[in-house]
Coordinates of C-alpha atoms and ligand atoms in Angstrom, one line a residue:
X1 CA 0.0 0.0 0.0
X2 CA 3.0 2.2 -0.1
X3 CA 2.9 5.4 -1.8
X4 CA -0.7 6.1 -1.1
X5 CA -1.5 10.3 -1.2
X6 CA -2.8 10.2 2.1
X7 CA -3.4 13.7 2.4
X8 CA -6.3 13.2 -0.2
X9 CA -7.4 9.7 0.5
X10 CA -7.6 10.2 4.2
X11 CA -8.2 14.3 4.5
X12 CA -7.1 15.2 7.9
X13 CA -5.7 17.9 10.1
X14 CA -3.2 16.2 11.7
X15 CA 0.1 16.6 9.3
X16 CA -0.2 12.7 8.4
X17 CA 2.3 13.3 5.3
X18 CA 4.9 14.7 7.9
X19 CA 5.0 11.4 10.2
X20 CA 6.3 8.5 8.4
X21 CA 6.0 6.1 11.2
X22 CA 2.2 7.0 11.8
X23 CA 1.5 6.6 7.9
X24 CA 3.4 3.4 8.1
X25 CA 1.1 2.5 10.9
X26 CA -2.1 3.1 9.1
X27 CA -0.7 2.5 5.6
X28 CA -1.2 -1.5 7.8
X29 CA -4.2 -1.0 9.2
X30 CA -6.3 0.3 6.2
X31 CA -6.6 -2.4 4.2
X32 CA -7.9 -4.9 7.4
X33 CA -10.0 -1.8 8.2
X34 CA -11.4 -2.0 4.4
X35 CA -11.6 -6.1 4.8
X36 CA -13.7 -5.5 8.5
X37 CA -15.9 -2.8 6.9
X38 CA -16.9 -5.3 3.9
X39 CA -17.5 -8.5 6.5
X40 CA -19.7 -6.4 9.3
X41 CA -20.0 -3.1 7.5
X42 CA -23.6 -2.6 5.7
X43 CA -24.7 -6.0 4.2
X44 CA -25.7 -5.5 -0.1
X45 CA -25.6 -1.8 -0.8
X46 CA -21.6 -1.7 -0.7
X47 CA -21.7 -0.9 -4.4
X48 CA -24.6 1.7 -4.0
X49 CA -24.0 5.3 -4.6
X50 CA -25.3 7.2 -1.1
X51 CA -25.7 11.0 -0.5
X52 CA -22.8 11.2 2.0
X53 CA -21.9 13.6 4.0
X54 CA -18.1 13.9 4.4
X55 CA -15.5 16.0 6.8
X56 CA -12.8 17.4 4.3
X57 CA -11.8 20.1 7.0
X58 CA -13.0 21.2 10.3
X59 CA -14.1 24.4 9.5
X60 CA -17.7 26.0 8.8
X61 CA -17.7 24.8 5.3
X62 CA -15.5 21.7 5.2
X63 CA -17.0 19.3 7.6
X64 CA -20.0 18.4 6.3
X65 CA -19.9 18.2 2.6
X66 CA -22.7 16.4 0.5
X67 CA -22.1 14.1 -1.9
X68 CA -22.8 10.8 -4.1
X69 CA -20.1 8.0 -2.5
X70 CA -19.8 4.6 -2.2
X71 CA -19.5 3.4 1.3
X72 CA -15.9 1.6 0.9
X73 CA -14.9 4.9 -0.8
X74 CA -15.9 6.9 1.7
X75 CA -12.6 9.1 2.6
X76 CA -12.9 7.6 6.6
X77 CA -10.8 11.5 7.7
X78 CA -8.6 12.0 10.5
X79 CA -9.8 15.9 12.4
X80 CA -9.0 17.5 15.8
X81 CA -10.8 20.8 17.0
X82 CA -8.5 23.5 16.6
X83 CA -6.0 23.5 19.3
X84 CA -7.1 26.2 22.4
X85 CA -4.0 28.3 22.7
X86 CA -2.4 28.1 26.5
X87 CA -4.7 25.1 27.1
X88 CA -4.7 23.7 30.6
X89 CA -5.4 20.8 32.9
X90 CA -8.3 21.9 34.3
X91 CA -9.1 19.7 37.1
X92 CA -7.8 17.1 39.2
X93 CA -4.1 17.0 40.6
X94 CA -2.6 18.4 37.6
X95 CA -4.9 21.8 37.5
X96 CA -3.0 24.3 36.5
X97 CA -0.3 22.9 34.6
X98 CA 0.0 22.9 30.9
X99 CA -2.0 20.3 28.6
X100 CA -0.1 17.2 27.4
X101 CA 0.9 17.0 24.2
X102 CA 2.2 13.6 24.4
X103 CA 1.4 11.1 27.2
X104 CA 2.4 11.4 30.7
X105 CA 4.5 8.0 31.1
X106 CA 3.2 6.7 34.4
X107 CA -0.8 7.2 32.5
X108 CA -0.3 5.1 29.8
X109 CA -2.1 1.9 30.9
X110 CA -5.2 4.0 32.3
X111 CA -5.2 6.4 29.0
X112 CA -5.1 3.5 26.7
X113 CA -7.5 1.6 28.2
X114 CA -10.3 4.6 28.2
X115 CA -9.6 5.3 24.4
X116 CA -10.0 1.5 24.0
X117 CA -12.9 1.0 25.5
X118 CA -14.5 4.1 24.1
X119 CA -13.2 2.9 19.9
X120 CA -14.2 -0.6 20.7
X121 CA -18.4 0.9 20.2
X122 CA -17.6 2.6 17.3
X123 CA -17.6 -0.7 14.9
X124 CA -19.3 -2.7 17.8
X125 CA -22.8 -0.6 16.7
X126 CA -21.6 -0.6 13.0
X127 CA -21.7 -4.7 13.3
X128 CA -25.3 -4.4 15.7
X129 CA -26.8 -2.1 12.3
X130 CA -25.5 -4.8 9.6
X131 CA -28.4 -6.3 8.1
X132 CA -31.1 -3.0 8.8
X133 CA -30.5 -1.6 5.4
X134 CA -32.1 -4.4 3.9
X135 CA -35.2 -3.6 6.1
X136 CA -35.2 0.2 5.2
X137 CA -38.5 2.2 5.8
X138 CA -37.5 4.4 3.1
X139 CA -34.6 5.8 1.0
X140 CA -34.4 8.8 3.5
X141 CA -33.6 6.1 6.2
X142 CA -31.2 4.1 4.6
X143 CA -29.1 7.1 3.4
X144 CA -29.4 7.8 7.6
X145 CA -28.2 5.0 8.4
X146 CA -25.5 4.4 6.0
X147 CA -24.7 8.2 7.3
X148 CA -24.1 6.9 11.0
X149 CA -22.3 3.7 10.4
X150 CA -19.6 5.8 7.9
X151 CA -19.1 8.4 10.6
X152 CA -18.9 5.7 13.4
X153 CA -16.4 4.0 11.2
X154 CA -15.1 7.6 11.2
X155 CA -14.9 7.7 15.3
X156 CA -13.0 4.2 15.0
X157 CA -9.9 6.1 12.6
X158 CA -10.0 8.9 15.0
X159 CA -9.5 6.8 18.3
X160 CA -7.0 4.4 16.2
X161 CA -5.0 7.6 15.0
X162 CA -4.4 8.3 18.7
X163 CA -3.4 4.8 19.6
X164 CA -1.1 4.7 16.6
X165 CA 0.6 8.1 17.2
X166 CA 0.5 8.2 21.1
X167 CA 1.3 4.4 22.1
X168 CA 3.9 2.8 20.1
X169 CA 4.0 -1.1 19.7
X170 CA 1.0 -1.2 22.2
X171 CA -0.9 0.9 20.4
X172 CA -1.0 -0.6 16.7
X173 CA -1.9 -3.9 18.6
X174 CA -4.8 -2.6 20.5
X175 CA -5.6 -0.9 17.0
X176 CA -5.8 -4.8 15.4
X177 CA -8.3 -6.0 18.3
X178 CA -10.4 -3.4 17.6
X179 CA -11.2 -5.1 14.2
X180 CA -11.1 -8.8 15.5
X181 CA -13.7 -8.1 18.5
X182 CA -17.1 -9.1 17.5
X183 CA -20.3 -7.6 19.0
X184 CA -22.1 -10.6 20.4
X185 CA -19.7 -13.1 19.7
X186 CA -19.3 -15.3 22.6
X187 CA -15.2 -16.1 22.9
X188 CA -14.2 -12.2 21.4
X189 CA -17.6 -9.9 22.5
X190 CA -16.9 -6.1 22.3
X191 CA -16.0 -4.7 25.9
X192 CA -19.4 -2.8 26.8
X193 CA -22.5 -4.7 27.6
X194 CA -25.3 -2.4 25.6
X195 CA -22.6 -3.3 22.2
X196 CA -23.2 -6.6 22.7
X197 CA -26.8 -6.5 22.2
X198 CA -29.2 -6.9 19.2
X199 CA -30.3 -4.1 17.0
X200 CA -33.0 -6.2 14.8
X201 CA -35.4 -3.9 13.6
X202 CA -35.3 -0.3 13.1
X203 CA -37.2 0.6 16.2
X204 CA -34.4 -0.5 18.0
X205 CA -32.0 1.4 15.9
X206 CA -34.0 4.3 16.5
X207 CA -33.9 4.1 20.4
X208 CA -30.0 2.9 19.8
X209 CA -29.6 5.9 18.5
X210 CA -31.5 8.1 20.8
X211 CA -30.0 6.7 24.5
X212 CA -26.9 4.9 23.7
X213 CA -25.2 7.5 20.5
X214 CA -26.4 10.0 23.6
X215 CA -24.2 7.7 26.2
X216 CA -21.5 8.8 23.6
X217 CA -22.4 12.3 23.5
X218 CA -21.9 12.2 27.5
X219 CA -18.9 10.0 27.3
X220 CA -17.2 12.0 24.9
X221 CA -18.0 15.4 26.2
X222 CA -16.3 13.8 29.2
X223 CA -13.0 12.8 27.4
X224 CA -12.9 16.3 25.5
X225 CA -12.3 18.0 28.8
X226 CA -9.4 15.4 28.8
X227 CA -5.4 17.4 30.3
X228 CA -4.5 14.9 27.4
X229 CA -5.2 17.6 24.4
X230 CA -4.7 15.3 21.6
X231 CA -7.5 13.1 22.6
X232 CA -9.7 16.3 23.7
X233 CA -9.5 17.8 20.4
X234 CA -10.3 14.7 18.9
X235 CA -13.6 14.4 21.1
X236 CA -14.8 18.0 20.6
X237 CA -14.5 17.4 17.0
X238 CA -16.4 13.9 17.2
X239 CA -19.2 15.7 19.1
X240 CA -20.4 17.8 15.6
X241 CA -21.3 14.6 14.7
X242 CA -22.4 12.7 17.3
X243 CA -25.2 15.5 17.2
X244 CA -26.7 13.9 14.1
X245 CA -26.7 10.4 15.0
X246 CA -29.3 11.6 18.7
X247 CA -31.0 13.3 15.3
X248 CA -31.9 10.3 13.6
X249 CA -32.8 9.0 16.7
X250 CA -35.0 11.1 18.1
X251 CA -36.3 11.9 15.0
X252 CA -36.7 8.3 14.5
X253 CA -38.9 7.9 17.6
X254 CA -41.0 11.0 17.0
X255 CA -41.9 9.8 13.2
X256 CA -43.3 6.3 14.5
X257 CA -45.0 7.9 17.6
X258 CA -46.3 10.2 15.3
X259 CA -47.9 7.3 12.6
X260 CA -49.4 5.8 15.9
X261 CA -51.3 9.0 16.7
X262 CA -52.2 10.0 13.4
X263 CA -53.6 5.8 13.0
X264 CA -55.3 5.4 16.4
X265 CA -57.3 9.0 15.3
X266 CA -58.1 7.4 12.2
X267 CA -59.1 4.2 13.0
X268 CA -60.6 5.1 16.8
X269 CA -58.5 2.5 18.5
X270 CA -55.1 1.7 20.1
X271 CA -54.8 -1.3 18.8
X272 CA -53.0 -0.3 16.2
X273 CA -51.7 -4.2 15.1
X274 CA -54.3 -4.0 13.0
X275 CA -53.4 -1.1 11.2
X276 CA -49.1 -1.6 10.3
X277 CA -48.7 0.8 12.8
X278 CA -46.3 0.6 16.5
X279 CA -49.4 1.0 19.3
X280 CA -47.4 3.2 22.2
X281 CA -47.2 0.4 25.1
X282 CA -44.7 -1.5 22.4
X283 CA -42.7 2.0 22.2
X284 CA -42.6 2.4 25.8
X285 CA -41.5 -1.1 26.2
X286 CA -38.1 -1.2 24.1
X287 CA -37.7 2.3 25.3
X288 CA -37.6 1.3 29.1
X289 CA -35.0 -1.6 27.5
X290 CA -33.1 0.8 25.4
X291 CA -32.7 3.0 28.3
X292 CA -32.1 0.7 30.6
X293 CA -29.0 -0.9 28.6
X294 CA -27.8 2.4 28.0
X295 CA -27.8 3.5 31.7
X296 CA -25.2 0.6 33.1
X297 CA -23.0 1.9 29.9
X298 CA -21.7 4.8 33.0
X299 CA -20.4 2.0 34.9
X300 CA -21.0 1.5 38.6
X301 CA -22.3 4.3 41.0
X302 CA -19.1 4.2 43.3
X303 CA -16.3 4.0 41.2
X304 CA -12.9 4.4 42.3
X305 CA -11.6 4.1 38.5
X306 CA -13.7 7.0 37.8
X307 CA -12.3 8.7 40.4
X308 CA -8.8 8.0 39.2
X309 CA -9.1 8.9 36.2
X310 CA -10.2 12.5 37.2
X311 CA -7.6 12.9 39.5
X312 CA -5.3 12.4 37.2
X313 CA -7.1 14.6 34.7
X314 CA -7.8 12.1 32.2
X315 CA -11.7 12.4 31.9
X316 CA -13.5 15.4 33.4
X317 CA -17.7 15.8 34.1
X318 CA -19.7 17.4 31.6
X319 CA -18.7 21.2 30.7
X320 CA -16.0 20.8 33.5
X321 CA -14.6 24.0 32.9
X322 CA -18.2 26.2 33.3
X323 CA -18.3 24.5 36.5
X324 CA -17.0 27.1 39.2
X325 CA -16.2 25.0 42.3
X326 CA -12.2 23.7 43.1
X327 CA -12.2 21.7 40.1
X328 CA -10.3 19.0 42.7
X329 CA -13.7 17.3 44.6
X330 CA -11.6 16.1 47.5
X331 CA -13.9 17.2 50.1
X332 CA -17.5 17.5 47.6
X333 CA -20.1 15.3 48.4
X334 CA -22.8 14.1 46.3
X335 CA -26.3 12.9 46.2
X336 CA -26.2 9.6 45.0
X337 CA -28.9 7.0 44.7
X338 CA -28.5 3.5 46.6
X339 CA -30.2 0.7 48.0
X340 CA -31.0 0.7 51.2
X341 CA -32.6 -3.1 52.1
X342 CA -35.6 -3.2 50.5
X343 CA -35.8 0.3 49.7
X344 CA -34.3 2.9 47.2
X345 CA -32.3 6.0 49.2
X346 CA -30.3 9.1 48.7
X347 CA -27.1 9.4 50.0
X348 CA -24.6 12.0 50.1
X349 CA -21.3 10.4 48.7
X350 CA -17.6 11.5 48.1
X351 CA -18.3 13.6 44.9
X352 CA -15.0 11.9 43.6
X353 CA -16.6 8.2 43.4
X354 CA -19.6 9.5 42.4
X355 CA -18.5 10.7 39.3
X356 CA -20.3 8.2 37.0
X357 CA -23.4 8.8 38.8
X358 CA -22.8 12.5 38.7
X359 CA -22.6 12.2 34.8
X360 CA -25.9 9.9 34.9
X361 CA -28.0 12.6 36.1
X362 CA -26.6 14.7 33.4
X363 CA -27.5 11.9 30.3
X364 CA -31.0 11.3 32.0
X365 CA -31.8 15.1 32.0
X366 CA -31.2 15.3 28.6
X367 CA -33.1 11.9 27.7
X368 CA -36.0 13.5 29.9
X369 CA -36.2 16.4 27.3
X370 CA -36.2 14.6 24.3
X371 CA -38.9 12.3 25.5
X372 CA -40.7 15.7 26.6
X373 CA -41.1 16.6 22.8
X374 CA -42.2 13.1 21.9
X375 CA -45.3 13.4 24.6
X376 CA -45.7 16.8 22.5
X377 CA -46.9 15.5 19.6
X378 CA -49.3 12.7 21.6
X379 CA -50.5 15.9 23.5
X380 CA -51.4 17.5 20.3
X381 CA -53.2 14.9 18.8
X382 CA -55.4 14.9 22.1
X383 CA -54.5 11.4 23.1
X384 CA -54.0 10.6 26.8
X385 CA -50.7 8.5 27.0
X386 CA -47.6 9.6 28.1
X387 CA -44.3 8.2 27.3
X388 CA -41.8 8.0 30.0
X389 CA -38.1 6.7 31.4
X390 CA -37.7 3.9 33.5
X391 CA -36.7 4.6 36.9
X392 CA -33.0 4.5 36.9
X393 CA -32.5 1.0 38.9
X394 CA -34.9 -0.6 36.3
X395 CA -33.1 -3.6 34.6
X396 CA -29.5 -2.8 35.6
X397 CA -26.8 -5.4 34.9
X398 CA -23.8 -3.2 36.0
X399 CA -23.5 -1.1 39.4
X400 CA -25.8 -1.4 42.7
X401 CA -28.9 -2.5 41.2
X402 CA -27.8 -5.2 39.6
X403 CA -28.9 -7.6 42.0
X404 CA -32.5 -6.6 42.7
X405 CA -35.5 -6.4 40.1
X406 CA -37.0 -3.1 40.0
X407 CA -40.4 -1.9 38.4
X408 CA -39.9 1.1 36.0
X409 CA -41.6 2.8 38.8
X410 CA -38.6 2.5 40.6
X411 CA -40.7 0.0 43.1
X412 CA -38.4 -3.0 44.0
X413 CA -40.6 -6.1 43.4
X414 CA -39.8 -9.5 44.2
X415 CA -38.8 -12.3 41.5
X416 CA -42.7 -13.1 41.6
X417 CA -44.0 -10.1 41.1
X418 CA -41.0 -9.9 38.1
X419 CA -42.1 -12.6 36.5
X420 CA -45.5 -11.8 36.5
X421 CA -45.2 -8.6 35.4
X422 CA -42.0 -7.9 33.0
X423 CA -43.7 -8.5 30.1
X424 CA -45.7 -5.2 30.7
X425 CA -42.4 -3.5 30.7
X426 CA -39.4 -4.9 28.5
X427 CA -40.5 -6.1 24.9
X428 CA -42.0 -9.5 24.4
X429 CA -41.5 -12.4 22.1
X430 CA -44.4 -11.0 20.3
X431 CA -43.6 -7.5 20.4
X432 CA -40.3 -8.7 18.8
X433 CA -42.1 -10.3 16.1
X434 CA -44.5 -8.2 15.3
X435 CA -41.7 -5.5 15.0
X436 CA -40.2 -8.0 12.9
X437 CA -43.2 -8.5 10.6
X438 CA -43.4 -5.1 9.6
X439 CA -39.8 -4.8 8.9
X440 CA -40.2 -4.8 5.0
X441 CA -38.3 -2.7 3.2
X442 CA -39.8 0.7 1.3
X443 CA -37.2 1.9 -1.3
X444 CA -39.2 4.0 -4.0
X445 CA -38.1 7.8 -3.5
X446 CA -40.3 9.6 -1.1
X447 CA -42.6 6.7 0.0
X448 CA -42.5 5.3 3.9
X449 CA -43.9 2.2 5.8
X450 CA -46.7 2.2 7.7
X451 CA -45.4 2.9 10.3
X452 CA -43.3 5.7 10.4
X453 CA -44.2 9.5 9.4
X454 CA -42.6 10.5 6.6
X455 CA -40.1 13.8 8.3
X456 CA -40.7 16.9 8.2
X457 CA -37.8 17.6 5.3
X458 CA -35.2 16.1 3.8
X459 CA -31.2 16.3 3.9
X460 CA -29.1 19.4 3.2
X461 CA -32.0 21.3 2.3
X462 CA -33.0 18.3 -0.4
X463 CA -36.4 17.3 -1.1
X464 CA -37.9 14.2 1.0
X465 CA -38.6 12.3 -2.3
X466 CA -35.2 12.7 -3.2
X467 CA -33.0 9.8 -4.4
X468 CA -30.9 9.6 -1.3
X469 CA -29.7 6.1 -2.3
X470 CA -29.2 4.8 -6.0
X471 CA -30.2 1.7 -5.8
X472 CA -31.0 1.2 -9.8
Ligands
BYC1 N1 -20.4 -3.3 30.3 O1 -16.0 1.3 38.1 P1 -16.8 0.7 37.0 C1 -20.3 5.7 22.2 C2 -16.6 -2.6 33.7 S1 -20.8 5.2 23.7 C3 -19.3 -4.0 30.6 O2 -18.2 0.3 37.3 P2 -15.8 2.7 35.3 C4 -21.2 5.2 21.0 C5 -15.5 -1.6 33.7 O3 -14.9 -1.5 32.4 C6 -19.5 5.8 24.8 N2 -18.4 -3.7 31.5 O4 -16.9 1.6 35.8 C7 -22.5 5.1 21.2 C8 -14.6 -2.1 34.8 O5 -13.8 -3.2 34.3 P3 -12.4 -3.6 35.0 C9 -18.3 4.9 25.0 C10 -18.6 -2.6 32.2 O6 -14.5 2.1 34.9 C11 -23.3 4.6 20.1 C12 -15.6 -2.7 35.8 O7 -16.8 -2.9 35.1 N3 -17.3 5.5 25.7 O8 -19.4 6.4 22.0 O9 -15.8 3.8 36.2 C13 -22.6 4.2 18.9 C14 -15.9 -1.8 37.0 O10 -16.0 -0.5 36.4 C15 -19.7 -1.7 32.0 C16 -16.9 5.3 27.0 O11 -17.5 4.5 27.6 C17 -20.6 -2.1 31.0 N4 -21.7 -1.4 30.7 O12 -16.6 3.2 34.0 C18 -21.3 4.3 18.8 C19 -15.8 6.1 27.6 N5 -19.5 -0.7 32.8 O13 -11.6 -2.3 35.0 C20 -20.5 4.8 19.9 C21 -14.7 5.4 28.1 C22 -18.4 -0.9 33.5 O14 -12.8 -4.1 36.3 N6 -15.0 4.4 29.1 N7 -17.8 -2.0 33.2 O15 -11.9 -4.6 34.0 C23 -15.1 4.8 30.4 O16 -15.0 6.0 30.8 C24 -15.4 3.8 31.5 O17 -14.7 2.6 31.1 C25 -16.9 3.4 31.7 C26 -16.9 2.5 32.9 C27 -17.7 4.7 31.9 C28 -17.4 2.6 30.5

């Protein structure tokens, strides 16, 4: 592969024509990045042209430019946010000191392992999304999703160019496992629970989308406050996108909440099973699992590596710096919630363990607004339901509620009361195959299932019958 132009097949920011042992590095790990994307990348429309959008530059008019591409030719760019001039370390031991250009020595293991964990989701969701495009509910979708799995393909080059040019020998082998992990496989499973799961239909893309891309907006709003600048630039600039995927989610949602309003008006019922349309229960159910799945993704409530890794000054909270207390935590508290017997409490904690909880209420705030303008449009079509988020010790697998069933009411019930009851509130063999029944795909520019609203308008100002995928 020698000799490639890099500068024009992979655009980027970074000086990649100036570092010969970083374009030997990926000079390697292109071609098994091409061979992964064409085994777990987007099953049949490989050879389809797709209005892309592309980052050529980080500026205003560079990063997202609109074009006909072909997913395997998609130029996968390498971007950091514009350095901050005099940046800082701005919490933790280290506050004060200038940023880290290169990686402190004794924070090598702990660094590598945070950028690991967070590239190991970016081709674990690419590999949950494989077969959906062959499901599409319309052109406009596919070209969404084909839009997501680039850029997350995208987010994977960004976190290998850091492993490649921070981490030596280390790196480039972490780099490799990234590609031989396998979401769901049972001997090599990617790292984080909610990437090993299923993402059959697209209502479950949808909610992917919405709550766990919005576990990456959190996570990597985290990371871009980071004393390590390299990988904060990189996160601040994966964040413009990250925007669009919580788009297509919410968006997502809204459209098929939207078809069951507009159906249960029309046809005077709420059983809409009738009708090709998603009745509400059935949305509230794979919500409350979607959210669920999405909530152990923050780890455990007490966590002493989360506190490491702010004292140190790897991973910050949420907007660290317009916070305006010591930026240290040592002697902070905060309000965390625990079980207590058989009973859920609220104890004030060391604010430094608490950090993953801390950043919980943050992610849950925001999922509470989105789900806000989804009960909007059921309010305005005069229907009384109302769509809400599981209480957050509902169907935990990871941190202190792991161990007990809890009702989305945030009720702890016994394994009886579970048993009888969880069908009401996590989505059923039926649901599943119902979902799964109306999962046939819609490809003629500008027409939609059943089940889904066509949206309000189209990409980049294009029309909604627009030929977002040539599939002729
Ligand atoms: N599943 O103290 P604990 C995204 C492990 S999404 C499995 O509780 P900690 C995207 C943990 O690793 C954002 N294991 O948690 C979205 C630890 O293992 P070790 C991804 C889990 O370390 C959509 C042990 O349990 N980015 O970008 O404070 C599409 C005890 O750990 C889980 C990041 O996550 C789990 N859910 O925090 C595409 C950011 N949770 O050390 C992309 C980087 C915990 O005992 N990662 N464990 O072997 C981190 O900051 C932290 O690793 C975590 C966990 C927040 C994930």
């Amino acid at each position: 592969m020698a000799g490639i132009d890099y500068s024009s097949l992979i655009p980027n920011n970074v000086s990649l024509h100036e570092n010969r042992r970083l374009q030997r590095a990926l000079e390697d790990w292109q071609p098994k990045f091409l061979e992964w994307w064409q085994d777990m990348g987007p099953l049949g429309f490989q050879a389809k042209e797709t209005y892309l959008r592309t980052a050529v530059s980080v500026d205003a008019k560079g990063w997202a430019q609109f074009d006909y591409v072909r997913m395997p030719e998609y130029r996968w760019g390498i971007f950091l946010a514009e350095p901050e001039p005099s940046r800082q370390v701005n919490f933790g031991d280290h506050k004060g000191q200038p940023a880290w250009q290169e990686v402190p020595g004794e924070y090598r293991g702990t660094l590598r392992r945070l950028i690991v964990t967070q590239g190991d989701t970016e081709p674990a969701s690419v590999e949950q999304q494989r077969h959906l495009g062959r499901t599409c509910p319309s052109l406009y979708d596919l070209r969404n999703i084909f839009q997501v799995n680039v850029e997350e393909g995208r987010h994977l080059w960004a976190m290998v160019y850091l492993l490649d040019a921070h981490f030596g020998r280390d790196g480039r082998e972490e780099s490799e496992a990234l590609l031989q992990r396998r979401s769901g496989d049972a001997d090599k499973p990617r790292i984080l629970g909610a990437f090993n799961e299923k993402t059959p239909d697209w209502l479950s893309f949808f909610m992917f989308c919405f709550f766990t891309d919005r576990d990456g907006k959190y996570q990597l709003a985290s990371l871009a406050e980071s004393g390590f600048d390299p990988l904060s630039r990189t996160c601040r600039f994966m964040l413009t996108e990250e925007a669009h995927h919580m788009f297509v989610g919410e968006a997502g949602i809204m459209r098929i909440v939207q078809r069951a309003c507009e159906l249960m008006r029309e046809h005077k019922t709420d059983d809409l099973r009738k009708h090709g349309g998603i009745d509400l229960p059935t949305i509230q159910r794979y919500l409350n699992f979607h959210c669920s799945v999405s909530l152990d993704l923050f780890g455990s409530e007490i966590s002493t590596n989360a506190a490491n890794f702010y004292t140190l000054g790897l991973k910050g909270r949420f907007e660290e710096t317009k916070k305006t207390d010591d930026h240290l935590l040592k002697q902070a508290t905060y309000p965390v919630a625990e079980l207590d017997g058989e009973r859920i409490v609220t104890r004030d904690e060391p604010a430094l363990v608490s950090l993953n909880e801390r950043l919980r209420d943050d992610y849950v705030a925001d999922c509470a607004r989105g789900v806000a303008r989804w009960n909007e449009v059921i309010r305005k079509h005069g229907i009384d339901f109302e769509l809400t988020l599981p209480h957050r010790a509902f169907h935990r697998a990871i941190g202190s509620f792991a161990e007990v069933r809890v009702a989305p009411d945030g009720r702890i019930v016994g394994q009886a009361d579970w048993d009888a009851r969880h069908r009401d509130w996590l989505p059923t063999e039926d649901d599943k195959e119902y979902i799964q029944s109306l999962m046939q795909p819609v490809v003629e520019p500008g027409k939609f299932a059943s089940w889904i609203a066509p949206p309000a308008r189209g990409v980049n100002g294009l029309a909604v019958d627009f030929e977002y995928v040539r599939l002729g």
